Amino acid sequence: DAMVIQNPRYQVTQFGKPVTLSCSQTLNHNVMYWYQQKSSQAPKLLFHYYDKDFNNEADTPDNFQSRRPNTSFCFLDIRSPGLGDAAMYLCATSRDLLSETQYFGPGTRLLVL
Amino acid sequence: KQEVTQIPAALSVPEGENLVLNCSFTDSAIYNLQWFRQDPGKGLTSLLLIQSSQREQTSGRLNASLDKSSGRSTLYIAASQPGDSATYLCAVRIGSNTGKLIFGQGTTLQVKP
């Protein structure tokens, strides 16, 4: 049974055209994370939600936004995608912030044309 | 600034070999360390999590050790199989209020039949 679901699995967008990636979870976890993983690079945390509290990483570009309308869903919005934003976007959840395993979804691969 | 390094970047071994993957981190003030597996084009699967107070964790043919003082962790895979072929990433959790994971770039393992 899938616990962290990401849709779509593949997304193609045009340069500058806004795009939204979706993540949902059935674990009822408090924390949801978004990571960006460029080709052959380490995943890099963009931001996370602890319940309704949003925490942005200092070096996350303003072009990246997120919404969490309820416990189960979290969205990643890219307002004006550039070619450099092509990457795998990984959603993860954890029950709490400390000493917990993070559960990852399968990822959404974004291609920017 | 915490940095995580994994050596080697790639490894190819014949089936049946025991092998060791290495992970080093620059700041010993970590909460835990986690090893993940990533298959091509897929998300991350958690393999083992070691709390900062622990020295090792075992799951089946996998054993992970942690030496905080020297900033090192190893993942030992016994009797490797072709199905073990994947990229293995280690990540350290830092910070008391973010649960942020800092990842290494991974070791890509190929186990040849």
XYZ file of C-alpha atoms in Angstrom, chain A residues 17 29 33 36 69 94 107 111:
8
model
C 4.855 28.346 -17.279
C 2.412 12.338 9.780
C 9.197 17.806 3.223
C 15.019 18.756 -5.084
C -4.250 22.655 2.868
C 7.934 11.988 9.199
C 9.249 11.423 -6.877
C 11.319 18.495 -17.485
